[in-house]
Structure formats: structure tokens, C-alpha cells
Amino acid sequence: MSHEAGSSLSVSIATFGCKLNQSESEAILAQFRGAGYRIVDDAAEADVFIVNTCAVTAAAERKARTMLRSRRRNPRALVMAVGCMAERSPQELSRMEQVHVVLGNDEKNRILDYVVLQRAETATSVRIGGIHQLERMDISHPAAGLRGRTRAFLKIQDGCSQHCTYCIVPHVRGRGRSLPLDVVTEHTRQLAGEGFAEVVLTGVALGTYGRDLGLTDGLARVLEAVQSIPGLRRLRLGSVEPWVVSDRLLQVMADSDVICPHLHLPFQCADDPLLRRMGRPYSVRDIERILNRAMTLRGDWGFGSDIIVGFPGESPGSFTATRRFLSESPISYLHVFPFSVRPGTPASRLPDTVAPSEVRARVKDMKALDSQLRLRFRKRHLGTLQPVLFESRRSDTLLAGHTANYLDVYSDAPDTLAGRIHPVKITALHSNGVVGTLT
Ligand code: SF4
């Protein structure tokens, strides 16, 4: 059965985890679209149902299992479990009666071959492929978002060589590896040429881009190389490790009209002894230096951060220290994660675990701070004029989009503005952002 035989078939994908996984799901769909498949959102309609899994937390794995077991699916569908959980527990997934194919991260670019194989042989056994083959970096085509012509996610880096004590990622994504700089430039040129209003650079450890290629300050070099590509209107960075944020990187971002003044920095906490237990190679003083340096270069940054709550050894004092630091910082939003024990990681063997009820209380407290920081950030923009990239309709009256510094904006705007950057005046607060009036 050739790939082209997909013309009457449909595919649906459920994605868990990070921006990189989302961009890989888009790249998977691009392969099926190329083979003539219809992309459907409802798994009940799909002939091929894919779950692109995440293994960063126990909760993410639980949700993937539930999705794979879901009865709301076409009973004749070919079910594929791919990605990080497949890398971590292929046998467990292959024992699930609903699953026909289990694929590692490196085989996502050949997923159609497995569909053809599995269908051709009307296989009775579960096919497992590409587990722990994490050496390559596919340069053939940009793993980019092709849903709509608004934002494209460009994967320029994969894997991680850091080994933070709580993290499973290096085991399921391999060592850090990067696309060559000229390939990154070519892919960005291609996406700008295809009319994407915003290109988002992604990776597992994006900030460590180029280290495997012998490049210092690799991410700053990428930005310097691509920012003046004709037709490139907005360039955004995915999450960037704090220890690689150099003055050169901040300078190129601050001076640019194309690079979004938005940095998502996973600080995890603001307590030095805890950072050392996590294996994070920076201190609270380093975090302060980054934020202060950035704010001296320009004042309209949007800063986000990932925070782990309840890490073993997190005392009430260290939690309070993190909370106070964040509330006094220019950070505008938080992603709050309760500590999740990942089997096989050093942190899973650490003493001084925090009681689950205490973890829940601290998560609630940190999320309350997140709401305050978001409100503070929104209020700061009232009355200002902002270029907004409009994306999608959220209600009969409101078209949603976001500013360069990652503020969500809702406007009474026509659909014709979707995918376009348009100036608006920020006039009021909205439950999820702000309201903007077209100017
Ligand atoms: S930097 Fe640390 S937390 Fe991030 S992927 Fe690497 S090991 Fe995991």
C-alpha cells in the first residue's frame, strides 16, 4: 500500500507537553497531509489516531494513557503512541490493548512508513520502532506549524546535555544537538517567504543551541543571522535556559524591531541551596543580573518563568523566598508545576520530601501570585498603542491575538485581520488579557 493511498483516509493527533512537541505534531500532520490524508479534530472520525506523548511529569503520562484508552475513538482506527513516553516506557505502551504502534522521537519523521507497514501486514502484534535512537537532528524540512498562516514553530535544537536532577528529558530526547546555522537561516527564510507572520524558534534546551557545533553564544548568533531576513515580521523564542542568557543575547533582542521582547526563563525557584539540589547551574544573583540587565536595555519586556513547587528540601522559608523574589521582579506570568517524581532521576532518591497537602497549598499560593503578576502586566499596558498579531476568533465579537511581549489582546476586529499585525489601543482589562481598539 503506497503513501498516496491516504486520499480517502483521515488522521487525528492529540499532543501533550512542550512547544517542541506541538511543532513536531504539526510536522507529523504535514506528512499525512502530503500523503492526501484529511486532518480531523475528532478522533471518532479518524482512521489513524496518534497520541504524541510527554514524559516530563507523571500527570502528563496519566493523561496520555487516558487518551489512548478513550472509547470516543473509531474502533477500527490504527492507534499510535509516539514521543517521550514511548521512549521512556515502550513495553508498557505496547501492552495496552488499544495501541498498535509505539514510536520513539526520532521516528516521528518516518511515521507514515509505519502506517503502511502496519496496514499492509494487518499485523497482529504491536510494532515498536525507533526507541533510543536519539543521535540525529533531521534537517530535511522545518518541523514547522502549518495550521493557518499565522505562526510557525521552527525546531532548531533537540535533546539536552544538562541533566538537572529532577528531569527525565535527556533520557528521552538524548544529548543536545543543533541544526547547522545555515540550515536554520534557510528554513527561516522559507517560512518568512511562505507568509507566516511570526516564527517561533523551539528546542528542548533552545538556549544551548550550537554547543555541539562548537559555537559560543549560539542563540545570539542565530538571531543576528536571521533577524534581517526579508519578510520576517516577528521572531519569538521558546523557553531559554537562564544560564545561557548573555549580554550579547539580551542586546540583539533589545535592539531589534523583529525579535519579540519576550523571554520565558525556567528559573524553577529563587533559592540557592534548592537550585543546587536541582542541579541548576545558576544562582539567584545570576537571575537578578539577567532581569536587571534586560530592563536597562528596554522596559517593555514580557518575562515568563516555570516554577517547581514542593521540590524535596523546599522549606517554608525557601518557598517564601522564591515567592517574594518573584513578586518583586518584573516577571509577568508563571507556569507553576508541583514537583513530580520521575523514576530513575537523582531527585527521586532525595530525602526531605514535602507532604502532598503542603505541596497543594503552595501550588495554590504560587498560582495566586501568578494571577497578580498577570494583572500587573495587563494594567501596565492600559492606554498604550500596541502592534497585535491577530490569530483566531474567540467569540462572535472578539478576535484574539497577542503583542510582541506576549500580552493576550481581544478586539472587535474583522476576520480579515487574522494572521496580520495591526496597531491597537489598549483600552480595558479582559478576564484573560486586555481589550484593544483598532486604530
Ligand atoms: S535543562 Fe534541565 S530541565 Fe531542561 S531539559 Fe535539560 S535536564 Fe531537563
Short mmCIF file of C-alpha atoms and ligand atoms in Angstrom, two decimals:
data_model
loop_
_atom_site.label_atom_id
_atom_site.label_comp_id
_atom_site.label_asym_id
_atom_site.label_seq_id
_atom_site.Cartn_x
_atom_site.Cartn_y
_atom_site.Cartn_z
CA MET A 1 0.00 0.00 0.00
CA SER A 2 1.70 3.27 -1.04
CA HIS A 3 1.63 6.51 0.96
CA GLU A 4 -0.65 8.06 -1.66
CA ALA A 5 -3.36 5.61 -0.72
CA GLY A 6 -4.25 8.04 2.08
CA SER A 7 -6.60 10.10 -0.10
CA SER A 8 -9.73 8.68 1.49
CA LEU A 9 -8.33 8.31 4.94
CA SER A 10 -8.26 10.68 7.90
CA VAL A 11 -5.88 11.29 10.79
CA SER A 12 -6.20 12.95 14.17
CA ILE A 13 -3.49 13.79 16.70
CA ALA A 14 -3.54 14.58 20.40
CA THR A 15 -0.44 16.37 21.69
CA PHE A 16 0.91 16.63 25.21
CA GLY A 17 3.84 18.68 26.53
CA CYS A 18 6.06 21.44 25.22
CA LYS A 19 6.10 23.77 22.21
CA LEU A 20 8.63 21.45 20.59
CA ASN A 21 6.20 18.53 20.80
CA GLN A 22 3.48 20.75 19.35
CA SER A 23 5.72 21.71 16.44
CA GLU A 24 6.56 18.03 15.87
CA SER A 25 2.85 17.19 15.83
CA GLU A 26 2.41 19.81 13.12
CA ALA A 27 5.29 18.25 11.19
CA ILE A 28 3.63 14.81 11.58
CA LEU A 29 0.36 16.20 10.21
CA ALA A 30 2.28 17.76 7.32
CA GLN A 31 3.47 14.28 6.33
CA PHE A 32 -0.08 12.91 6.36
CA ARG A 33 -1.41 15.96 4.51
CA GLY A 34 1.30 15.35 1.89
CA ALA A 35 0.03 11.79 1.51
CA GLY A 36 -3.51 13.04 0.93
CA TYR A 37 -4.97 12.35 4.37
CA ARG A 38 -7.71 14.57 5.80
CA ILE A 39 -6.84 16.13 9.13
CA VAL A 40 -9.74 15.77 11.56
CA ASP A 41 -10.01 17.08 15.11
CA ASP A 42 -12.47 14.42 16.25
CA ALA A 43 -10.75 11.11 16.99
CA ALA A 44 -14.08 9.38 16.42
CA GLU A 45 -13.71 10.16 12.71
CA ALA A 46 -10.03 9.24 12.36
CA ASP A 47 -8.65 6.17 10.59
CA VAL A 48 -5.29 6.88 12.20
CA PHE A 49 -5.21 8.23 15.76
CA ILE A 50 -1.88 9.46 17.14
CA VAL A 51 -1.05 10.43 20.71
CA ASN A 52 2.17 12.48 20.83
CA THR A 53 3.14 11.88 24.43
CA CYS A 54 5.16 13.76 27.10
CA ALA A 55 7.10 12.21 29.99
CA VAL A 56 8.08 15.35 31.95
CA THR A 57 5.55 14.71 34.71
CA ALA A 58 3.56 11.72 35.98
CA ALA A 59 0.42 13.74 35.26
CA ALA A 60 1.33 14.10 31.57
CA GLU A 61 1.78 10.34 31.25
CA ARG A 62 -1.52 9.68 33.04
CA LYS A 63 -3.35 11.94 30.59
CA ALA A 64 -1.76 10.15 27.62
CA ARG A 65 -2.83 6.74 28.93
CA THR A 66 -6.37 8.04 29.43
CA MET A 67 -6.39 9.42 25.87
CA LEU A 68 -5.13 6.11 24.47
CA ARG A 69 -7.82 4.21 26.38
CA SER A 70 -10.55 6.66 25.33
CA ARG A 71 -13.64 4.92 23.90
CA ARG A 72 -14.59 8.07 21.98
CA ARG A 73 -12.48 6.84 19.13
CA ASN A 74 -13.11 4.99 15.82
CA PRO A 75 -12.77 1.33 16.97
CA ARG A 76 -11.16 0.43 13.61
CA ALA A 77 -8.56 3.20 13.91
CA LEU A 78 -4.84 2.48 13.81
CA VAL A 79 -3.62 3.81 17.19
CA MET A 80 -0.07 5.13 17.51
CA ALA A 81 1.66 6.20 20.73
CA VAL A 82 4.71 8.33 19.92
CA GLY A 83 7.21 10.61 21.64
CA CYS A 84 8.81 10.91 25.05
CA MET A 85 6.65 8.43 26.97
CA ALA A 86 7.23 5.92 24.16
CA GLU A 87 10.95 6.47 24.69
CA ARG A 88 10.64 6.01 28.47
CA SER A 89 8.22 3.05 28.64
CA PRO A 90 7.77 1.36 25.22
CA GLN A 91 6.88 -2.02 26.71
CA GLU A 92 4.20 -0.55 28.98
CA LEU A 93 2.56 1.17 25.99
CA SER A 94 2.87 -1.91 23.79
CA ARG A 95 0.95 -3.92 26.42
CA MET A 96 -2.04 -1.56 26.15
CA GLU A 97 -4.69 -3.42 24.08
CA GLN A 98 -5.68 -0.21 22.28
CA VAL A 99 -2.16 0.52 20.93
CA HIS A 100 -0.89 -0.81 17.56
CA VAL A 101 2.35 1.14 17.08
CA VAL A 102 4.84 2.63 19.60
CA LEU A 103 7.35 5.11 18.11
CA GLY A 104 10.34 6.93 19.57
CA ASN A 105 11.08 10.62 18.96
CA ASP A 106 13.50 10.05 16.10
CA GLU A 107 11.00 8.09 14.03
CA LYS A 108 8.37 10.85 14.02
CA ASN A 109 9.70 11.89 10.61
CA ARG A 110 9.05 8.42 9.18
CA ILE A 111 5.67 7.82 10.83
CA LEU A 112 3.91 7.15 7.50
CA ASP A 113 6.20 4.19 6.81
CA TYR A 114 4.90 2.57 10.00
CA VAL A 115 1.28 3.17 8.96
CA VAL A 116 1.89 1.48 5.64
CA LEU A 117 3.77 -1.44 7.25
CA GLN A 118 1.12 -1.95 9.92
CA ARG A 119 -1.75 -1.79 7.44
CA ALA A 120 -0.05 -3.91 4.78
CA GLU A 121 0.54 -6.82 7.09
CA THR A 122 -2.71 -6.45 9.03
CA ALA A 123 -0.26 -7.01 11.85
CA THR A 124 -1.50 -8.69 14.98
CA SER A 125 1.44 -7.69 17.15
CA VAL A 126 2.31 -4.20 18.29
CA ARG A 127 5.11 -2.63 16.26
CA ILE A 128 7.73 -0.74 18.27
CA GLY A 129 10.16 1.49 16.39
CA GLY A 130 12.97 3.97 16.87
CA ILE A 131 13.38 3.77 20.61
CA HIS A 132 16.57 5.37 21.99
CA GLN A 133 17.89 6.38 18.58
CA LEU A 134 18.48 9.92 19.70
CA GLU A 135 21.57 10.94 17.84
CA ARG A 136 20.32 12.58 14.67
CA MET A 137 18.88 16.03 14.00
CA ASP A 138 16.61 15.87 10.95
CA ILE A 139 17.49 18.82 8.70
CA SER A 140 15.35 17.81 5.73
CA HIS A 141 12.39 20.02 6.47
CA PRO A 142 11.49 22.54 9.14
CA ALA A 143 9.34 21.00 11.83
CA ALA A 144 7.01 23.96 11.49
CA GLY A 145 3.42 24.84 12.25
CA LEU A 146 1.36 24.71 9.14
CA ARG A 147 -2.05 25.28 10.74
CA GLY A 148 -3.07 28.59 9.30
CA ARG A 149 -0.51 31.10 8.10
CA THR A 150 -0.06 32.92 11.40
CA ARG A 151 2.66 31.28 13.49
CA ALA A 152 5.28 28.75 12.54
CA PHE A 153 7.23 26.79 15.14
CA LEU A 154 10.75 26.09 13.88
CA LYS A 155 12.65 23.38 15.71
CA ILE A 156 16.37 24.29 15.65
CA GLN A 157 17.63 22.19 18.56
CA ASP A 158 16.83 18.86 20.20
CA GLY A 159 17.97 16.93 23.26
CA CYS A 160 19.76 18.19 26.37
CA SER A 161 23.11 17.53 27.99
CA GLN A 162 22.41 19.28 31.30
CA HIS A 163 20.89 16.52 33.47
CA CYS A 164 19.03 18.56 36.09
CA THR A 165 18.33 16.20 39.00
CA TYR A 166 14.53 16.06 38.53
CA CYS A 167 14.44 15.82 34.75
CA ILE A 168 13.77 12.82 32.51
CA VAL A 169 14.21 14.72 29.24
CA PRO A 170 17.86 13.84 28.48
CA HIS A 171 16.84 10.15 28.74
CA VAL A 172 14.00 10.51 26.25
CA ARG A 173 15.44 13.18 23.94
CA GLY A 174 19.19 12.36 24.03
CA ARG A 175 22.14 14.74 24.18
CA GLY A 176 21.89 18.32 22.91
CA ARG A 177 22.14 18.67 19.11
CA SER A 178 21.56 21.60 16.79
CA LEU A 179 20.59 22.34 13.21
CA PRO A 180 23.53 23.94 11.38
CA LEU A 181 23.25 27.75 11.34
CA ASP A 182 22.92 27.94 7.56
CA VAL A 183 20.05 25.43 7.66
CA VAL A 184 18.30 27.48 10.37
CA THR A 185 18.69 30.59 8.22
CA GLU A 186 17.36 28.80 5.14
CA HIS A 187 14.33 27.38 6.99
CA THR A 188 13.54 30.80 8.50
CA ARG A 189 13.81 32.39 5.04
CA GLN A 190 11.44 29.72 3.69
CA LEU A 191 8.85 30.33 6.43
CA ALA A 192 9.05 34.11 6.05
CA GLY A 193 8.61 33.59 2.30
CA GLU A 194 5.53 31.45 2.94
CA GLY A 195 3.95 34.43 4.70
CA PHE A 196 3.99 33.35 8.34
CA ALA A 197 3.56 36.48 10.44
CA GLU A 198 5.55 35.01 13.34
CA VAL A 199 8.28 32.38 13.54
CA VAL A 200 8.84 30.76 16.95
CA LEU A 201 12.25 29.12 17.45
CA THR A 202 11.93 25.98 19.59
CA GLY A 203 14.11 23.29 21.07
CA VAL A 204 14.37 21.08 24.13
CA ALA A 205 17.19 23.26 25.51
CA LEU A 206 16.99 26.07 22.98
CA GLY A 207 19.47 28.26 24.81
CA THR A 208 22.21 25.67 24.41
CA TYR A 209 21.87 25.90 20.64
CA GLY A 210 25.20 25.45 18.85
CA ARG A 211 27.23 23.99 21.74
CA ASP A 212 27.50 20.66 19.89
CA LEU A 213 28.63 22.62 16.81
CA GLY A 214 31.41 24.39 18.76
CA LEU A 215 29.56 27.73 18.69
CA THR A 216 29.68 30.08 21.69
CA ASP A 217 26.61 32.28 22.25
CA GLY A 218 24.89 30.16 19.60
CA LEU A 219 21.38 31.52 20.12
CA ALA A 220 22.57 35.15 19.84
CA ARG A 221 24.30 34.19 16.57
CA VAL A 222 21.07 32.70 15.22
CA LEU A 223 19.19 35.91 15.98
CA GLU A 224 21.91 38.03 14.38
CA ALA A 225 21.81 35.78 11.31
CA VAL A 226 18.06 35.71 10.73
CA GLN A 227 16.61 38.97 12.05
CA SER A 228 17.06 40.87 8.77
CA ILE A 229 15.59 38.17 6.53
CA PRO A 230 13.20 39.89 4.08
CA GLY A 231 9.54 39.35 5.01
CA LEU A 232 10.30 38.19 8.56
CA ARG A 233 7.92 40.27 10.67
CA ARG A 234 8.19 38.65 14.10
CA LEU A 235 10.64 36.20 15.61
CA ARG A 236 9.88 34.72 19.03
CA LEU A 237 11.93 32.46 21.25
CA GLY A 238 10.65 29.39 23.03
CA SER A 239 11.85 28.72 26.56
CA VAL A 240 15.53 29.73 27.16
CA GLU A 241 17.73 28.29 29.95
CA PRO A 242 18.76 31.11 32.35
CA TRP A 243 22.44 30.18 32.40
CA VAL A 244 22.88 30.88 28.70
CA VAL A 245 21.32 34.37 28.71
CA SER A 246 24.34 36.51 27.81
CA ASP A 247 24.62 40.27 27.42
CA ARG A 248 25.06 39.63 23.67
CA LEU A 249 21.72 37.79 23.53
CA LEU A 250 19.91 40.49 25.51
CA GLN A 251 21.47 43.21 23.34
CA VAL A 252 20.48 41.70 20.00
CA MET A 253 16.93 41.17 21.33
CA ALA A 254 16.65 44.67 22.82
CA ASP A 255 17.91 46.41 19.67
CA SER A 256 15.64 44.52 17.25
CA ASP A 257 12.24 45.51 15.79
CA VAL A 258 11.66 41.93 14.63
CA ILE A 259 12.71 39.85 17.65
CA CYS A 260 9.95 39.84 20.27
CA PRO A 261 10.95 41.33 23.67
CA HIS A 262 9.66 38.18 25.35
CA LEU A 263 11.76 35.75 27.35
CA HIS A 264 10.45 32.59 29.00
CA LEU A 265 13.09 31.70 31.58
CA PRO A 266 12.53 28.48 33.60
CA PHE A 267 14.06 29.66 36.91
CA GLN A 268 12.30 26.82 38.80
CA CYS A 269 12.88 28.59 42.14
CA ALA A 270 14.79 31.55 43.70
CA ASP A 271 16.68 29.83 46.50
CA ASP A 272 20.37 28.94 46.06
CA PRO A 273 20.52 25.71 48.14
CA LEU A 274 17.44 24.42 46.28
CA LEU A 275 18.88 25.39 42.88
CA ARG A 276 21.97 23.34 43.73
CA ARG A 277 19.80 20.33 44.74
CA MET A 278 18.04 20.68 41.38
CA GLY A 279 21.38 20.72 39.56
CA ARG A 280 20.60 24.14 38.07
CA PRO A 281 23.90 25.93 37.17
CA TYR A 282 22.98 29.47 38.27
CA SER A 283 22.21 31.43 41.42
CA VAL A 284 19.55 33.92 42.49
CA ARG A 285 22.12 36.66 41.89
CA ASP A 286 22.50 35.46 38.28
CA ILE A 287 18.72 35.67 37.83
CA GLU A 288 18.73 39.23 39.23
CA ARG A 289 21.58 40.18 36.89
CA ILE A 290 19.68 38.90 33.82
CA LEU A 291 16.47 40.75 34.70
CA ASN A 292 18.21 43.99 35.68
CA ARG A 293 20.43 43.96 32.59
CA ALA A 294 17.44 43.35 30.34
CA MET A 295 15.43 46.14 31.95
CA THR A 296 18.27 48.62 31.46
CA LEU A 297 18.23 47.85 27.71
CA ARG A 298 14.46 48.32 27.24
CA GLY A 299 11.46 48.49 29.55
CA ASP A 300 8.70 46.61 27.70
CA TRP A 301 9.84 43.02 28.14
CA GLY A 302 7.40 40.20 28.77
CA PHE A 303 9.07 37.70 31.13
CA GLY A 304 7.62 34.29 31.91
CA SER A 305 9.00 31.60 34.16
CA ASP A 306 8.49 27.94 35.07
CA ILE A 307 8.44 27.33 38.83
CA ILE A 308 8.63 23.94 40.52
CA VAL A 309 6.85 23.85 43.91
CA GLY A 310 7.44 21.19 46.55
CA PHE A 311 10.90 20.03 45.47
CA PRO A 312 12.49 17.79 48.15
CA GLY A 313 14.13 20.06 50.71
CA GLU A 314 11.92 23.07 49.93
CA SER A 315 11.34 24.52 53.38
CA PRO A 316 8.57 27.05 54.14
CA GLY A 317 11.38 29.64 54.20
CA SER A 318 12.78 28.77 50.79
CA PHE A 319 9.28 28.75 49.33
CA THR A 320 8.61 32.20 50.78
CA ALA A 321 11.95 33.42 49.43
CA THR A 322 11.03 32.29 45.91
CA ARG A 323 7.58 33.86 46.17
CA ARG A 324 8.96 37.18 47.46
CA PHE A 325 11.65 37.29 44.77
CA LEU A 326 9.08 36.73 42.02
CA SER A 327 6.61 39.29 43.38
CA GLU A 328 9.37 41.95 43.47
CA SER A 329 10.68 41.04 39.99
CA PRO A 330 9.49 42.30 36.56
CA ILE A 331 8.18 38.80 35.72
CA SER A 332 4.73 38.94 34.06
CA TYR A 333 3.46 35.34 34.28
CA LEU A 334 4.31 31.96 35.78
CA HIS A 335 3.82 28.32 34.81
CA VAL A 336 3.54 26.54 38.16
CA PHE A 337 4.37 22.83 38.44
CA PRO A 338 4.09 20.66 41.56
CA PHE A 339 7.27 18.56 41.90
CA SER A 340 6.75 15.27 40.04
CA VAL A 341 8.90 12.27 40.95
CA ARG A 342 10.43 10.83 37.77
CA PRO A 343 11.70 7.27 38.34
CA GLY A 344 15.41 6.92 37.70
CA THR A 345 16.26 10.59 38.32
CA PRO A 346 18.56 11.63 41.21
CA ALA A 347 15.77 13.79 42.67
CA SER A 348 13.57 10.68 43.04
CA ARG A 349 16.03 9.47 45.69
CA LEU A 350 16.34 12.77 47.61
CA PRO A 351 15.26 12.93 51.29
CA ASP A 352 13.15 15.70 52.86
CA THR A 353 10.16 15.22 50.57
CA VAL A 354 7.32 17.76 51.04
CA ALA A 355 3.92 16.43 52.17
CA PRO A 356 1.36 16.30 49.30
CA SER A 357 -1.11 18.54 51.20
CA GLU A 358 1.66 21.11 51.70
CA VAL A 359 2.59 20.91 48.00
CA ARG A 360 -1.04 21.57 47.04
CA ALA A 361 -1.23 24.57 49.39
CA ARG A 362 2.00 26.03 47.98
CA VAL A 363 0.86 25.48 44.37
CA LYS A 364 -2.36 27.33 45.18
CA ASP A 365 -0.36 30.15 46.74
CA MET A 366 2.05 30.40 43.80
CA LYS A 367 -0.84 30.40 41.32
CA ALA A 368 -2.40 33.28 43.26
CA LEU A 369 0.86 35.15 42.75
CA ASP A 370 0.75 34.28 39.05
CA SER A 371 -2.68 35.94 38.77
CA GLN A 372 -1.33 39.08 40.48
CA LEU A 373 1.68 39.26 38.16
CA ARG A 374 -0.52 38.84 35.05
CA LEU A 375 -2.90 41.58 36.26
CA ARG A 376 0.01 43.92 37.00
CA PHE A 377 1.39 43.31 33.49
CA ARG A 378 -2.01 43.96 31.84
CA LYS A 379 -2.60 47.17 33.81
CA ARG A 380 0.83 48.43 32.74
CA HIS A 381 -0.37 48.45 29.12
CA LEU A 382 -3.63 50.34 29.57
CA GLY A 383 -3.68 53.41 27.32
CA THR A 384 -0.71 52.26 25.25
CA LEU A 385 -0.59 51.63 21.50
CA GLN A 386 0.48 48.07 20.63
CA PRO A 387 1.05 46.18 17.38
CA VAL A 388 -1.02 42.99 17.75
CA LEU A 389 -0.71 39.79 15.71
CA PHE A 390 -4.31 38.60 15.38
CA GLU A 391 -4.75 34.83 15.33
CA SER A 392 -8.22 33.43 15.85
CA ARG A 393 -11.83 34.30 16.67
CA ARG A 394 -12.70 33.66 20.31
CA SER A 395 -16.32 34.78 20.22
CA ASP A 396 -18.85 36.37 17.88
CA THR A 397 -17.40 39.75 18.64
CA LEU A 398 -13.79 39.19 19.64
CA LEU A 399 -10.73 38.34 17.58
CA ALA A 400 -7.77 37.26 19.73
CA GLY A 401 -4.12 37.97 19.25
CA HIS A 402 -1.02 38.92 21.15
CA THR A 403 1.53 41.68 21.43
CA ALA A 404 5.24 41.16 20.80
CA ASN A 405 5.86 40.99 24.57
CA TYR A 406 3.22 38.22 24.86
CA LEU A 407 0.17 40.03 26.18
CA ASP A 408 -3.15 38.48 25.10
CA VAL A 409 -5.36 41.05 23.34
CA TYR A 410 -9.05 40.78 22.39
CA SER A 411 -10.52 43.15 19.81
CA ASP A 412 -13.75 43.74 17.97
CA ALA A 413 -11.90 43.10 14.71
CA PRO A 414 -12.88 41.51 11.36
CA ASP A 415 -11.65 38.00 10.44
CA THR A 416 -9.65 39.58 7.62
CA LEU A 417 -7.15 40.68 10.28
CA ALA A 418 -6.34 37.11 11.29
CA GLY A 419 -2.67 36.43 10.52
CA ARG A 420 -1.90 40.14 10.30
CA ILE A 421 -0.16 42.57 12.67
CA HIS A 422 -2.32 45.64 13.34
CA PRO A 423 -1.94 48.57 15.83
CA VAL A 424 -4.50 48.74 18.62
CA LYS A 425 -5.03 50.99 21.63
CA ILE A 426 -5.26 49.05 24.89
CA THR A 427 -8.46 50.33 26.46
CA ALA A 428 -9.61 47.87 29.14
CA LEU A 429 -8.88 44.71 31.09
CA HIS A 430 -10.23 41.35 29.91
CA SER A 431 -10.54 38.16 32.03
CA ASN A 432 -7.68 36.58 30.01
CA GLY A 433 -5.80 39.65 28.91
CA VAL A 434 -6.73 43.11 27.71
CA VAL A 435 -9.19 44.69 25.28
CA GLY A 436 -7.76 46.61 22.34
CA THR A 437 -9.44 49.08 19.98
CA LEU A 438 -8.25 49.12 16.37
CA THR A 439 -6.54 52.41 15.41
S1 SF4 B 1 17.88 21.90 31.04
FE1 SF4 B 1 17.41 20.56 32.75
S2 SF4 B 1 15.17 20.72 32.91
FE2 SF4 B 1 15.71 21.45 30.89
S3 SF4 B 1 15.53 19.67 29.55
FE3 SF4 B 1 17.66 19.83 30.23
S4 SF4 B 1 17.81 18.49 32.00
FE4 SF4 B 1 15.64 18.92 31.65
#
